[in-house]
Each structure stands twice: as structure tokens, then as C-alpha cells.
Amino acid sequence: MYFKKHVFVCENVRAEGERPSCGPKGSPQLLAYMKKRLQELGFKDKIRIQRSGCLDRCELGPVQVSYPEGLWFSLKTKEDAEEFIQNYILKNETTPIRRLMLEDEA
Ligand code: FES
């Protein structure tokens, strides 16, 4: 596997009145925050966090999915994103951030 973790952050934007979308719920700001924090922490090559289009779990957004595990998250605030980085990215632990995770089936 080329990346240790590869995180996709939905930034899709839909018009008002359509199905909800992650972009207007602040996902671009969350992505920018996470990228900045990874740089500050010295991660460059092994962890990739990038924008994506719709991941089809729009009503639960903002939505993120991370591989290789295929774990789904709904990080809504910078505090959520920081917990995600401190636990999942740095320690590979998900137990402390269960509240931020989505079930496989929803
Ligand atoms: S708009 Fe983000 S999952 Fe569909």
C-alpha cells in the first residue's frame, strides 16, 4: 500500500432544495485544517488526506472515508478533526472516537 492512510473528504456542493451535501456543512474548512495539522505534525508522504466528490452518504455529512480500513467518519468541527488526527492518524486507535464514526450500513 502506497499510503499508510488515505482519507477522502467529501466536498460536494448541491443547490439548495436538493439532497443535502457536505460542502456547505464546512468540509472544505475541515480538509484545510487537517492538511495544515498533518504538515505541522510532520506527515507528508505516508498519510494522504484529499477532497472527494459525493460519497453517497450525504444526509450524514460532512462525511469522510479512510482506507485501507474503509472506515467512515462524520467529522463536523475542527475539534472533531483534531480528535480524529490525535487518535486515528497518530495512534491508529478508533475506540476513543467511536462517536465520530459511521456504521457500515446506514
Ligand atoms: S455530498 Fe457528501 S456524501 Fe454526498
Short mmCIF file of C-alpha atoms and ligand atoms in Angstrom, two decimals:
data_model
loop_
_atom_site.label_atom_id
_atom_site.label_comp_id
_atom_site.label_asym_id
_atom_site.label_seq_id
_atom_site.Cartn_x
_atom_site.Cartn_y
_atom_site.Cartn_z
CA MET A 1 0.00 0.00 0.00
CA TYR A 2 1.50 3.30 -1.06
CA PHE A 3 -0.11 5.42 1.68
CA LYS A 4 -0.36 4.33 5.29
CA LYS A 5 -3.76 6.02 5.40
CA HIS A 6 -5.70 7.60 2.58
CA VAL A 7 -8.57 9.79 3.72
CA PHE A 8 -11.21 11.16 1.38
CA VAL A 9 -13.18 14.23 2.47
CA CYS A 10 -16.37 14.88 0.56
CA GLU A 11 -16.59 18.48 -0.60
CA ASN A 12 -19.55 18.07 -2.88
CA VAL A 13 -21.89 21.05 -3.19
CA ARG A 14 -25.50 20.84 -4.35
CA ALA A 15 -28.02 23.56 -4.91
CA GLU A 16 -30.49 24.41 -2.18
CA GLY A 17 -33.56 22.25 -2.24
CA GLU A 18 -31.66 19.21 -3.50
CA ARG A 19 -30.27 16.36 -1.42
CA PRO A 20 -28.01 17.70 1.38
CA SER A 21 -24.31 18.00 0.59
CA CYS A 22 -21.10 18.14 2.60
CA GLY A 23 -19.50 21.27 1.15
CA PRO A 24 -21.96 23.75 2.68
CA LYS A 25 -21.59 21.99 6.04
CA GLY A 26 -17.95 23.07 6.30
CA SER A 27 -16.00 20.19 4.78
CA PRO A 28 -13.55 22.46 2.85
CA GLN A 29 -12.59 24.14 6.13
CA LEU A 30 -12.16 20.74 7.82
CA LEU A 31 -9.98 19.49 4.98
CA ALA A 32 -7.80 22.62 5.13
CA TYR A 33 -7.47 22.23 8.90
CA MET A 34 -6.48 18.56 8.67
CA LYS A 35 -3.92 19.21 5.94
CA LYS A 36 -2.39 22.02 7.97
CA ARG A 37 -2.20 19.87 11.09
CA LEU A 38 -0.57 16.99 9.22
CA GLN A 39 2.06 19.38 7.92
CA GLU A 40 2.64 20.73 11.43
CA LEU A 41 2.99 17.20 12.73
CA GLY A 42 5.48 16.31 10.01
CA PHE A 43 3.35 13.89 8.00
CA LYS A 44 3.92 14.30 4.30
CA ASP A 45 4.23 11.13 2.34
CA LYS A 46 2.64 8.39 4.38
CA ILE A 47 -0.72 10.00 5.07
CA ARG A 48 -2.84 11.45 2.32
CA ILE A 49 -5.95 13.50 3.03
CA GLN A 50 -7.73 14.82 -0.02
CA ARG A 51 -11.02 16.14 -1.27
CA SER A 52 -13.51 13.91 -2.98
CA GLY A 53 -16.82 14.17 -4.70
CA CYS A 54 -20.01 12.77 -3.28
CA LEU A 55 -19.56 9.56 -1.28
CA ASP A 56 -23.33 8.88 -1.28
CA ARG A 57 -23.88 9.27 2.47
CA CYS A 58 -24.93 12.87 2.07
CA GLU A 59 -27.52 13.08 4.85
CA LEU A 60 -24.83 12.14 7.40
CA GLY A 61 -22.30 14.73 6.29
CA PRO A 62 -19.83 16.10 6.36
CA VAL A 63 -18.55 12.62 5.55
CA GLN A 64 -15.05 11.17 5.31
CA VAL A 65 -13.83 7.67 4.49
CA SER A 66 -10.38 6.28 5.18
CA TYR A 67 -8.50 3.40 3.59
CA PRO A 68 -7.07 0.81 3.86
CA GLU A 69 -9.63 0.04 6.59
CA GLY A 70 -12.63 1.52 4.80
CA LEU A 71 -13.71 3.33 7.97
CA TRP A 72 -16.37 6.03 7.72
CA PHE A 73 -16.45 9.20 9.79
CA SER A 74 -18.60 12.24 10.20
CA LEU A 75 -16.30 14.99 11.41
CA LYS A 76 -18.26 18.19 11.82
CA THR A 77 -15.92 20.57 13.68
CA LYS A 78 -12.22 21.34 13.97
CA GLU A 79 -12.34 19.71 17.40
CA ASP A 80 -13.68 16.52 15.80
CA ALA A 81 -10.92 16.71 13.18
CA GLU A 82 -8.29 17.14 15.87
CA GLU A 83 -9.59 14.10 17.78
CA PHE A 84 -9.53 12.16 14.52
CA ILE A 85 -5.89 13.12 13.92
CA GLN A 86 -4.75 12.53 17.51
CA ASN A 87 -6.38 9.11 17.81
CA TYR A 88 -6.84 7.56 14.41
CA ILE A 89 -4.00 9.10 12.40
CA LEU A 90 -1.33 9.26 15.10
CA LYS A 91 -2.19 6.16 17.17
CA ASN A 92 -4.36 4.09 14.83
CA GLU A 93 -6.99 3.94 17.59
CA THR A 94 -10.69 4.30 16.96
CA THR A 95 -12.17 3.41 20.35
CA PRO A 96 -11.87 6.98 21.72
CA ILE A 97 -13.59 8.41 18.64
CA ARG A 98 -16.45 5.94 18.16
CA ARG A 99 -18.91 8.83 18.37
CA LEU A 100 -17.37 10.25 15.18
CA MET A 101 -17.68 7.03 13.20
CA LEU A 102 -20.47 5.89 10.91
CA GLU A 103 -21.77 2.35 10.76
CA ASP A 104 -21.07 0.42 7.58
CA GLU A 105 -24.81 0.11 6.99
CA ALA A 106 -26.96 3.17 7.42
S1 FES B 1 -22.48 15.21 -0.69
FE1 FES B 1 -21.03 14.36 0.69
S2 FES B 1 -21.53 12.28 0.73
FE2 FES B 1 -22.83 13.10 -0.78
#
